mmCIF file of C-alpha atoms in Angstrom:
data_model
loop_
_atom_site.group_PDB
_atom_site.id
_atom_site.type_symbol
_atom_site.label_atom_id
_atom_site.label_comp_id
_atom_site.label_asym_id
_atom_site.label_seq_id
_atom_site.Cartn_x
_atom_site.Cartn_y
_atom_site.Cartn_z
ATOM 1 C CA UNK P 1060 84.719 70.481 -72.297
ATOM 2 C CA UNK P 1061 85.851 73.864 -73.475
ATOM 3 C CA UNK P 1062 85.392 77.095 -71.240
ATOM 4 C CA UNK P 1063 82.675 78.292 -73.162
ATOM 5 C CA UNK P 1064 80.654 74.984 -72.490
ATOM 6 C CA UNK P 1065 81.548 75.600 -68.885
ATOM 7 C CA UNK P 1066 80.736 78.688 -68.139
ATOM 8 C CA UNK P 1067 77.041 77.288 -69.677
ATOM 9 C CA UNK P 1068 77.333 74.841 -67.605
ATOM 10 C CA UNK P 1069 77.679 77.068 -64.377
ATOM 11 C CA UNK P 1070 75.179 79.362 -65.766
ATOM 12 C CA UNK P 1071 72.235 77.168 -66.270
ATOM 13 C CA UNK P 1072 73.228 75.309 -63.201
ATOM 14 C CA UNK P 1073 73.173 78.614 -61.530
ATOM 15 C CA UNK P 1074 69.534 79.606 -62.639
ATOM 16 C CA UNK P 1075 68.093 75.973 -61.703
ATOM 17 C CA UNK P 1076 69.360 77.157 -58.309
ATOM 18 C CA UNK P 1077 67.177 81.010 -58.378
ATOM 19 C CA UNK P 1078 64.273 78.932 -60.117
ATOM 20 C CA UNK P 1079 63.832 76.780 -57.228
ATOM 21 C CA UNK P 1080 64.922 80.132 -54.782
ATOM 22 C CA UNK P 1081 61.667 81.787 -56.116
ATOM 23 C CA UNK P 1082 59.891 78.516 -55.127
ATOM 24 C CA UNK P 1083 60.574 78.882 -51.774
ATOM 25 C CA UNK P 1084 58.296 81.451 -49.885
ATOM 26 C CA UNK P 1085 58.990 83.880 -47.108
ATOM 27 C CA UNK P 1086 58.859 82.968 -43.584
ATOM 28 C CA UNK P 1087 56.555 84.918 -41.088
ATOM 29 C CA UNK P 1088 59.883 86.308 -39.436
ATOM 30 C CA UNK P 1089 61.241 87.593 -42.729
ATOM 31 C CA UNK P 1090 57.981 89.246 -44.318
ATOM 32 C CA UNK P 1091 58.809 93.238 -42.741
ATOM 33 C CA UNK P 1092 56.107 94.073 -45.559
ATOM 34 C CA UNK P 1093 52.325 94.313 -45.602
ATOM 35 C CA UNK P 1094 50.093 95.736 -48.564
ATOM 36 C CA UNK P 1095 50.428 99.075 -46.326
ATOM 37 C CA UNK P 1096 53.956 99.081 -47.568
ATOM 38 C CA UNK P 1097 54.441 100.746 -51.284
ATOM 39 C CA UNK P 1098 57.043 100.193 -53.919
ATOM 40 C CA UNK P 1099 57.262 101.564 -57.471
ATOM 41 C CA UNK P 1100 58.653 100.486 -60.333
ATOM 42 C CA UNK P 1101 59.466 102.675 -63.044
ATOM 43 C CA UNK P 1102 59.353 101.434 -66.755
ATOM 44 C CA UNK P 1103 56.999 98.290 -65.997
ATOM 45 C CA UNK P 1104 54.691 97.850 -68.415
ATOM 46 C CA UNK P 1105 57.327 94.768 -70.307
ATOM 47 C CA UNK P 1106 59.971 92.735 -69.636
ATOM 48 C CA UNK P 1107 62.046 93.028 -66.383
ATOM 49 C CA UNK P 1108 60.247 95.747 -64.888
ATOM 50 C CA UNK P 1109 56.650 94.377 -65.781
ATOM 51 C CA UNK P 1110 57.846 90.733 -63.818
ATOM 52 C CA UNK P 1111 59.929 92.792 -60.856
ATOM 53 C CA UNK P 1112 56.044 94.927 -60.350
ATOM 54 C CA UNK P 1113 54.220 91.181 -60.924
ATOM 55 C CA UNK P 1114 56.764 89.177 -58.283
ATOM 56 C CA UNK P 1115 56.699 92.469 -55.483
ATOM 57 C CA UNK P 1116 52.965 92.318 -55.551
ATOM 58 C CA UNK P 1117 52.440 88.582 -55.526
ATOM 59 C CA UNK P 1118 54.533 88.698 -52.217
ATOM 60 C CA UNK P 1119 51.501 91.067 -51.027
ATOM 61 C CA UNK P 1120 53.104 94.697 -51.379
ATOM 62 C CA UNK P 1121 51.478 97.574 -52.938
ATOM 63 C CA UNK P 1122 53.105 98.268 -56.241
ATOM 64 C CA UNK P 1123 52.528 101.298 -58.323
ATOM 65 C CA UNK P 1124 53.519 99.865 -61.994
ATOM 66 C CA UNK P 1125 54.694 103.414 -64.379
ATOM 67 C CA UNK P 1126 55.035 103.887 -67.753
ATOM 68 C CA UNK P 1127 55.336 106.598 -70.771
ATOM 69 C CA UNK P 1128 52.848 104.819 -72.623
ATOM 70 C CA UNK P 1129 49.560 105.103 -71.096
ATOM 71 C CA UNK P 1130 47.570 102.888 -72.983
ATOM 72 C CA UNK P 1131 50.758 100.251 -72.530
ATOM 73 C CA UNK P 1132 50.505 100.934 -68.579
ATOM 74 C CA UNK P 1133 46.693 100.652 -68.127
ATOM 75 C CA UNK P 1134 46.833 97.412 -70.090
ATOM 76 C CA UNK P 1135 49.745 95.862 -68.181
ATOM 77 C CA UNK P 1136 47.992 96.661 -64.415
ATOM 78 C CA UNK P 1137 44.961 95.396 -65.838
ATOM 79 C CA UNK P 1138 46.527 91.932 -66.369
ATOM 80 C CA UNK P 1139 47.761 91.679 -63.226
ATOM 81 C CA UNK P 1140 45.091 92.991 -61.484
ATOM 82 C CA UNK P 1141 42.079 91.528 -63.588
ATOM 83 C CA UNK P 1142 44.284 87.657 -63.970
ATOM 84 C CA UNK P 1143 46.205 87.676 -60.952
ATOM 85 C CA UNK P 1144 43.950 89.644 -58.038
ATOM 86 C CA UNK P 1145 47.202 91.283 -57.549
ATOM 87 C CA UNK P 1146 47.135 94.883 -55.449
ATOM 88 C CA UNK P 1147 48.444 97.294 -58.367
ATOM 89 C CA UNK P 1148 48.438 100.902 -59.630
ATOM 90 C CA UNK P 1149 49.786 102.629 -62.254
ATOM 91 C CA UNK P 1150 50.904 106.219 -63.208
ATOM 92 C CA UNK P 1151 52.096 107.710 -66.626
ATOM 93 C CA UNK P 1152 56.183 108.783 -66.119
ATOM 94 C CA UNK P 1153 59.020 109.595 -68.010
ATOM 95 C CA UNK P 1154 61.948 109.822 -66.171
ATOM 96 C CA UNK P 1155 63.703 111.695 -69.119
ATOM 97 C CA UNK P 1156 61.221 114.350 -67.768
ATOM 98 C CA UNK P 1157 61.476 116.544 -64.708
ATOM 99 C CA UNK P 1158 58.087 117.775 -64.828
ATOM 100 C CA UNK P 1159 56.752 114.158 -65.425
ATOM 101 C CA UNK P 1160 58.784 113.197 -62.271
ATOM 102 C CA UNK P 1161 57.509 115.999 -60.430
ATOM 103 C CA UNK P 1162 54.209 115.163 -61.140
ATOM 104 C CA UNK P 1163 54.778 111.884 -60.097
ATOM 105 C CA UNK P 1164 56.097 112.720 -56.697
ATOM 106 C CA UNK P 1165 53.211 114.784 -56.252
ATOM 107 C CA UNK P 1166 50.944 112.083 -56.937
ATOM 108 C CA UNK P 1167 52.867 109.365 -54.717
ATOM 109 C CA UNK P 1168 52.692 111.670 -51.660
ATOM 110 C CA UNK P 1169 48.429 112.643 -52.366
ATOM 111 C CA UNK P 1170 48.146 108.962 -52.983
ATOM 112 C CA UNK P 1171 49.780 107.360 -50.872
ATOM 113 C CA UNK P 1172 51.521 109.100 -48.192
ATOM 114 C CA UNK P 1173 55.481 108.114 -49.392
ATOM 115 C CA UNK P 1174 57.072 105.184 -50.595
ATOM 116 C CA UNK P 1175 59.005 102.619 -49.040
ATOM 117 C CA UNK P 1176 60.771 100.688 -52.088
ATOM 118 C CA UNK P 1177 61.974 101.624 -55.449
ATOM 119 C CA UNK P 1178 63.003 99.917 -58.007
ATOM 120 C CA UNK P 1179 64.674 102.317 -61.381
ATOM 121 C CA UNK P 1180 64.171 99.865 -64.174
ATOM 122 C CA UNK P 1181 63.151 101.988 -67.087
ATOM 123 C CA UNK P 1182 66.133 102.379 -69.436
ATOM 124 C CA UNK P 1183 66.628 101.441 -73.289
ATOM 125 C CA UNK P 1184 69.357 100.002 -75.428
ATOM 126 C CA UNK P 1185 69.753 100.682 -79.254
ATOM 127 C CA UNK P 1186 72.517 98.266 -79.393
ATOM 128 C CA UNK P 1187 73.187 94.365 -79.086
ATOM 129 C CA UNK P 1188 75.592 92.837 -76.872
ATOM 130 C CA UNK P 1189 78.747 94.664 -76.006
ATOM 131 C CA UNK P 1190 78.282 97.441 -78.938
ATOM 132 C CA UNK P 1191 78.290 101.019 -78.376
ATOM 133 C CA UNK P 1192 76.995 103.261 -80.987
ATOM 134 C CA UNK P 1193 76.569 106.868 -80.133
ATOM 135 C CA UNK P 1194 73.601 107.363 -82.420
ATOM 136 C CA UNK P 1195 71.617 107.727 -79.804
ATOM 137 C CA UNK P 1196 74.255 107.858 -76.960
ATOM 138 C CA UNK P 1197 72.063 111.129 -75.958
ATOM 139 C CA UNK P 1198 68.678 109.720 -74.883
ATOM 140 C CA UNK P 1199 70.623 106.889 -74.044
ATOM 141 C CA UNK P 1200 71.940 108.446 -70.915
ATOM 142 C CA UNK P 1201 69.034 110.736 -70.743
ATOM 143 C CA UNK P 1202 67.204 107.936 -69.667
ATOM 144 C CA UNK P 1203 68.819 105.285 -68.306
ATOM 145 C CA UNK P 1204 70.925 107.669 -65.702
ATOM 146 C CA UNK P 1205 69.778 110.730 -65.791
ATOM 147 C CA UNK P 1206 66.767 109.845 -65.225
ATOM 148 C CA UNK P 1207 67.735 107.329 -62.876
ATOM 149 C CA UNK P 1208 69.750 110.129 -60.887
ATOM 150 C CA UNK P 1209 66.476 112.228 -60.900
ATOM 151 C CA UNK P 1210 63.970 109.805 -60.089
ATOM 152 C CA UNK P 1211 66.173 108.904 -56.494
ATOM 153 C CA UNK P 1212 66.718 112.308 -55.825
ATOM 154 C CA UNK P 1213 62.524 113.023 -56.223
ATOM 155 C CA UNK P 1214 61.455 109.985 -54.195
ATOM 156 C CA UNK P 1215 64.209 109.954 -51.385
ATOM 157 C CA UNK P 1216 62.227 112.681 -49.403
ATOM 158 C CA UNK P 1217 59.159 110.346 -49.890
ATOM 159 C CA UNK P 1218 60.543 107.385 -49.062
ATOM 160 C CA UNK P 1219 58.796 106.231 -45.236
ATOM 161 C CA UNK P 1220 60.855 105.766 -42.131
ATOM 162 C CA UNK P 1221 61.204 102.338 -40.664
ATOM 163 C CA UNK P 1222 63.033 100.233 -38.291
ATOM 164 C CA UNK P 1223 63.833 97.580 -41.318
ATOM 165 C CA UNK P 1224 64.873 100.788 -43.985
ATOM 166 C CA UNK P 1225 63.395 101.677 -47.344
ATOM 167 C CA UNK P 1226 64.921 100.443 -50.572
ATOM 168 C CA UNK P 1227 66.590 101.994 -53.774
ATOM 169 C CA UNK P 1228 67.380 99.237 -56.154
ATOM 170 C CA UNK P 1229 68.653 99.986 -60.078
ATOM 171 C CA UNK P 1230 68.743 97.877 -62.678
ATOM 172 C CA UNK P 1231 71.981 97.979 -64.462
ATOM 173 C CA UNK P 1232 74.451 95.947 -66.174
ATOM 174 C CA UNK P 1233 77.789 93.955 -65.955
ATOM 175 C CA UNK P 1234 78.967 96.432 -69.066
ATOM 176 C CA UNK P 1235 79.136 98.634 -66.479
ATOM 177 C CA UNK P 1236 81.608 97.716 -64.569
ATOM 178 C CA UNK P 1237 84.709 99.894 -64.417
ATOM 179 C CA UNK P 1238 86.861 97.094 -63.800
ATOM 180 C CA UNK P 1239 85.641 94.449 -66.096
ATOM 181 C CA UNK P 1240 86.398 92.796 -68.665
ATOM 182 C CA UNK P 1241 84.569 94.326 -71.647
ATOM 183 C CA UNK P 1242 84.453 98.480 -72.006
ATOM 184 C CA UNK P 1243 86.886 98.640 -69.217
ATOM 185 C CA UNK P 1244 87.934 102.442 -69.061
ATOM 186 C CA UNK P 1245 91.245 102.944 -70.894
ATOM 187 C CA UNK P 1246 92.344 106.035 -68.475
ATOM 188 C CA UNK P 1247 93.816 104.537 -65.487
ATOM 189 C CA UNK P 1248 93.714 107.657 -63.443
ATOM 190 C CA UNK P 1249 90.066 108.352 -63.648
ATOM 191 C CA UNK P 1250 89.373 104.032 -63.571
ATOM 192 C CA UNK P 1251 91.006 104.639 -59.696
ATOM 193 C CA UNK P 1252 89.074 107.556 -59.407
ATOM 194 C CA UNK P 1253 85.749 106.185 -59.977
ATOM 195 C CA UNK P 1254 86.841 102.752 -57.811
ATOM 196 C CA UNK P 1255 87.538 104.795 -55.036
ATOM 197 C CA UNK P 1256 84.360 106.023 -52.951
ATOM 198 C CA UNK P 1257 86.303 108.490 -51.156
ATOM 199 C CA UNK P 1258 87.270 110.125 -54.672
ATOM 200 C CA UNK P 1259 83.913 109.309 -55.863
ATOM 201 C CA UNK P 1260 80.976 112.598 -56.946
ATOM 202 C CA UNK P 1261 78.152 113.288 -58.803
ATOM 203 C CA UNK P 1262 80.156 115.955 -60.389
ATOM 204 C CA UNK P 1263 82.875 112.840 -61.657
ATOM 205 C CA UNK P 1264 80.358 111.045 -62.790
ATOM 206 C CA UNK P 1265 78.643 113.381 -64.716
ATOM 207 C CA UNK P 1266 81.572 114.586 -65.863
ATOM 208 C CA UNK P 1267 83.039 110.786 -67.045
ATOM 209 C CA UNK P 1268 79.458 110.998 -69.089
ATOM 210 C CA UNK P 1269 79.781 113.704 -71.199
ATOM 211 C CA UNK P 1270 83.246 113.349 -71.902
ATOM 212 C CA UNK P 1271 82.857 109.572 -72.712
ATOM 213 C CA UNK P 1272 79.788 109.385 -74.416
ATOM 214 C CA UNK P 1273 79.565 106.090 -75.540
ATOM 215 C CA UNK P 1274 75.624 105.292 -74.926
ATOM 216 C CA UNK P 1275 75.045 101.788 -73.003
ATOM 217 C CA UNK P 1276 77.826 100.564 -71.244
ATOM 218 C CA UNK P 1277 78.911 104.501 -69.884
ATOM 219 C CA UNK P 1278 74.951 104.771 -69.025
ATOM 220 C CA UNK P 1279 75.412 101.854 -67.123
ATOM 221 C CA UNK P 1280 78.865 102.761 -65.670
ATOM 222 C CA UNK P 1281 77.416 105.888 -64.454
ATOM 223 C CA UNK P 1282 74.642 104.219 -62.779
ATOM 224 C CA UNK P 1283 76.851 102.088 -61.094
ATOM 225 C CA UNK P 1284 79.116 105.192 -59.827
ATOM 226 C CA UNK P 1285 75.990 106.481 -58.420
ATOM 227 C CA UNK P 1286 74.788 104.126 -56.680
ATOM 228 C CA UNK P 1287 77.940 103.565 -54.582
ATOM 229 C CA UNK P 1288 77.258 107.349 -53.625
ATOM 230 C CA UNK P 1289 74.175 107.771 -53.008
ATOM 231 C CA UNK P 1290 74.595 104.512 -50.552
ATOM 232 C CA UNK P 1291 77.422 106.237 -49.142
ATOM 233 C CA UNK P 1292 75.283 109.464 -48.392
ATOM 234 C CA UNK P 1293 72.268 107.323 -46.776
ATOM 235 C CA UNK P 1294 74.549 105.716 -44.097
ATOM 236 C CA UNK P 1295 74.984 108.884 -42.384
ATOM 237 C CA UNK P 1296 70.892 108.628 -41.628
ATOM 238 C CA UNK P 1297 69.906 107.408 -38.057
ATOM 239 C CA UNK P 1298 68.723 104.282 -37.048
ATOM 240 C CA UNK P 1299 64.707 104.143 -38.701
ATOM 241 C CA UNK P 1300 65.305 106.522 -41.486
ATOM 242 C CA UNK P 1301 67.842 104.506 -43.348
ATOM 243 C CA UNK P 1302 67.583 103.533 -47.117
ATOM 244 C CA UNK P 1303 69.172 101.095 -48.393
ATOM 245 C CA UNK P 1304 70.697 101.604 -52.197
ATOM 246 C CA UNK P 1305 71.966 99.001 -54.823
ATOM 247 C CA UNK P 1306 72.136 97.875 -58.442
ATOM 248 C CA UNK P 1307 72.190 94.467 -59.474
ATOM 249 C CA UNK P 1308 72.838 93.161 -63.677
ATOM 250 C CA UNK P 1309 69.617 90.831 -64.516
ATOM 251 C CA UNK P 1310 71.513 89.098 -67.277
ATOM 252 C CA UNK P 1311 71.297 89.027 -71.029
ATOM 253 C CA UNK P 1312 67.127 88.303 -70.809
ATOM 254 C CA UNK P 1313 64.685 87.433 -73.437
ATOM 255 C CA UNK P 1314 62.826 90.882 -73.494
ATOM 256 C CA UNK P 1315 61.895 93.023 -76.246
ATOM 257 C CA UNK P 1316 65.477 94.975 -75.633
ATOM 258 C CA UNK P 1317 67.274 91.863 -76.562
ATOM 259 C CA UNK P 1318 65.332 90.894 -79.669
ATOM 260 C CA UNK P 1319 64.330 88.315 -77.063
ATOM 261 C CA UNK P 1320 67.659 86.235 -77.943
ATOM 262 C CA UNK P 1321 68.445 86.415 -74.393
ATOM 263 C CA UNK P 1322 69.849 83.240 -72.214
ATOM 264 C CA UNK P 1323 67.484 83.651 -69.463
ATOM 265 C CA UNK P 1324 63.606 84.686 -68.562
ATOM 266 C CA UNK P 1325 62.215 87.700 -67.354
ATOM 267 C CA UNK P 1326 61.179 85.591 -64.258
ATOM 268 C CA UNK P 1327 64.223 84.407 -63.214
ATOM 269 C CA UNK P 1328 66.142 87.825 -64.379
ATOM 270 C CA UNK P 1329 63.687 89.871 -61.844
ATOM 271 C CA UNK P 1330 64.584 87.708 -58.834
ATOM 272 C CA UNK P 1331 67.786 89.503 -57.715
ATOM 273 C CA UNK P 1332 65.808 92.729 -57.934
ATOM 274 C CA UNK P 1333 62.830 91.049 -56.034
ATOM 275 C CA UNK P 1334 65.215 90.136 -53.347
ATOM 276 C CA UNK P 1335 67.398 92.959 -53.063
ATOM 277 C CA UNK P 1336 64.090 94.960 -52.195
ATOM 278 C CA UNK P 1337 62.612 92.616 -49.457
ATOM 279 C CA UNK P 1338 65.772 91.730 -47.511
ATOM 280 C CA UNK P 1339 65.851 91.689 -43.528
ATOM 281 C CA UNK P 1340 67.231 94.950 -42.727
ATOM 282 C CA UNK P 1341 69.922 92.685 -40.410
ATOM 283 C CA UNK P 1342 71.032 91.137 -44.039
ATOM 284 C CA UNK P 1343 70.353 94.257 -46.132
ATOM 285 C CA UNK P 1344 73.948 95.796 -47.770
ATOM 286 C CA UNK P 1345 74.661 99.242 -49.059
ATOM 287 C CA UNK P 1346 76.174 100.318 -52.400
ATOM 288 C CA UNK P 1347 76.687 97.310 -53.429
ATOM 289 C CA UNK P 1348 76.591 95.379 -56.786
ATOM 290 C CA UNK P 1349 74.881 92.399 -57.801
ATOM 291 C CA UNK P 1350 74.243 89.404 -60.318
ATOM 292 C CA UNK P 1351 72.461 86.437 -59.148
ATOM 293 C CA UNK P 1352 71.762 87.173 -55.840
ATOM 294 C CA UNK P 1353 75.707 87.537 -55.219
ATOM 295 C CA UNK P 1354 77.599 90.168 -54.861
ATOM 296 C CA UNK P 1355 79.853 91.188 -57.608
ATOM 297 C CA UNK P 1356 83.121 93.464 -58.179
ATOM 298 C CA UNK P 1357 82.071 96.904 -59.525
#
């Protein structure tokens, strides 16, 4: 068997393993959640984001489902609400757009009161695989961590105080890493740099993105970067006002971004996502990274 038949091997025997995960509900001692408790998921109306939003509110939370499309949006709650009896709302948002974020928050907090999970899934890709044009290397980043970046720092003062913690997760990608494999950074100096969390800023990050433009992996790089920090910024919150931040990579999945030529299903892709959101606060980790449900080298 060569290693490429192996590492298929692993894979599938890996998702035969989350399948049967998802099969398995929640005890009474692990559900912290209610349908008091509200999480939004930005860029849900498809794929990943559209299962993460289904799988939250099957598990009976109140999940406010956002797109830029409205007509997409309305038509994707009204699925799940209208087939599924599930408990969900939707708002128009663009997270390449302050105001639209602003006008978000402002809804969230009239609506609702705060938030207590969030999950940044709305992103895009103009390339497949491990490519990296910088045709669109602009919006790319505009969107998929900017927007990111701006959507945390509108909800954190939103997000509710609890004895279990609120949730940041972001959806991002193993071409991200800064020390893998594939678009590994070729300066050593700032690789360290960005490894280190005591080194780590928004202002190197930001910095590493407009000096490296090189759309999807560096959008996903950056996302990475600022996770670990914003994580690192949380901890310093007392007991009851803590908020727990990670990413996770959901795989190469068949979704519209892939051409749908993806290895695994939006269903089984959303599960680390899913989990990473309802976690006991005595399991829930902090700028971490993860594939799978495990926890992976950034």
């Amino acid at each position: 068997m060569t290693n490429k038949e192996k590492a298929r091997e692993r894979r599938e025997k890996r998702m035969q393993e989350i399948s049967l995960l998802r099969t398995i509900p929640y005890s009474d001692r692990q559900r912290w959640w209610s349908c008091e408790n509200v999480a939004v998921v930005t860029g849900s109306n498809r794929g990943i984001g559209f299962e993460i939003a289904r799988q939250l509110a099957s598990h009976g939370l109140t999940v406010v489902l956002t797109a830029r499309n409205v007509d997409a949006g309305l038509e994707a709650v009204n699925s799940l609400r209208n087939q599924e009896g599930l408990r969900v709302d939707f708002h128009q948002l663009d997270v390449s757009d302050s105001s639209s974020i602003k006008e978000f928050a402002c809804w969230i907090k009239q609506t609702f009161g705060g938030l207590d999970i969030l999950v940044n899934n709305a992103g895009v890709n103009y390339n497949l695989g491990s490519d990296n044009s910088v045709e669109f290397a602009e919006t790319v980043i505009s969107i998929n961590y900017q927007g990111t970046k701006n959507m945390i720092k509108a909800m954190i003062p939103l997000m509710r105080p609890s004895p279990q913690g609120a949730r940041i997760v972001n959806v991002s990608s193993r071409l991200g890493r800064v020390n893998g494999r594939r678009n590994r950074l070729a300066n050593v100096e700032l690789r360290e740099k960005l490894s280190n969390p005591d080194l780590l800023t928004e202002e190197l990050i930001d910095r590493t993105v407009s000096k490296f433009i090189t759309d999807y992996s560096m959008s996903k790089l950056a996302v990475n970067g600022y996770t670990r920090l914003v994580a690192k910024e949380l901890l310093r919150r007392q007991e009851g006002e803590k908020i727990y931040v990670n990413s996770f990579c959901p795989g190469w999945v068949k979704t519209a971004m892939t051409g749908y030529a993806g290895n695994m299903s939006p269903e089984d892709a959303a599960d680390t996502g899913v989990w990473l959101s309802m976690v006991l606060s005595e399991e829930a980790v902090t700028g971490k990274f993860f594939a799978e449900r495990r926890e992976i080298n950034f």
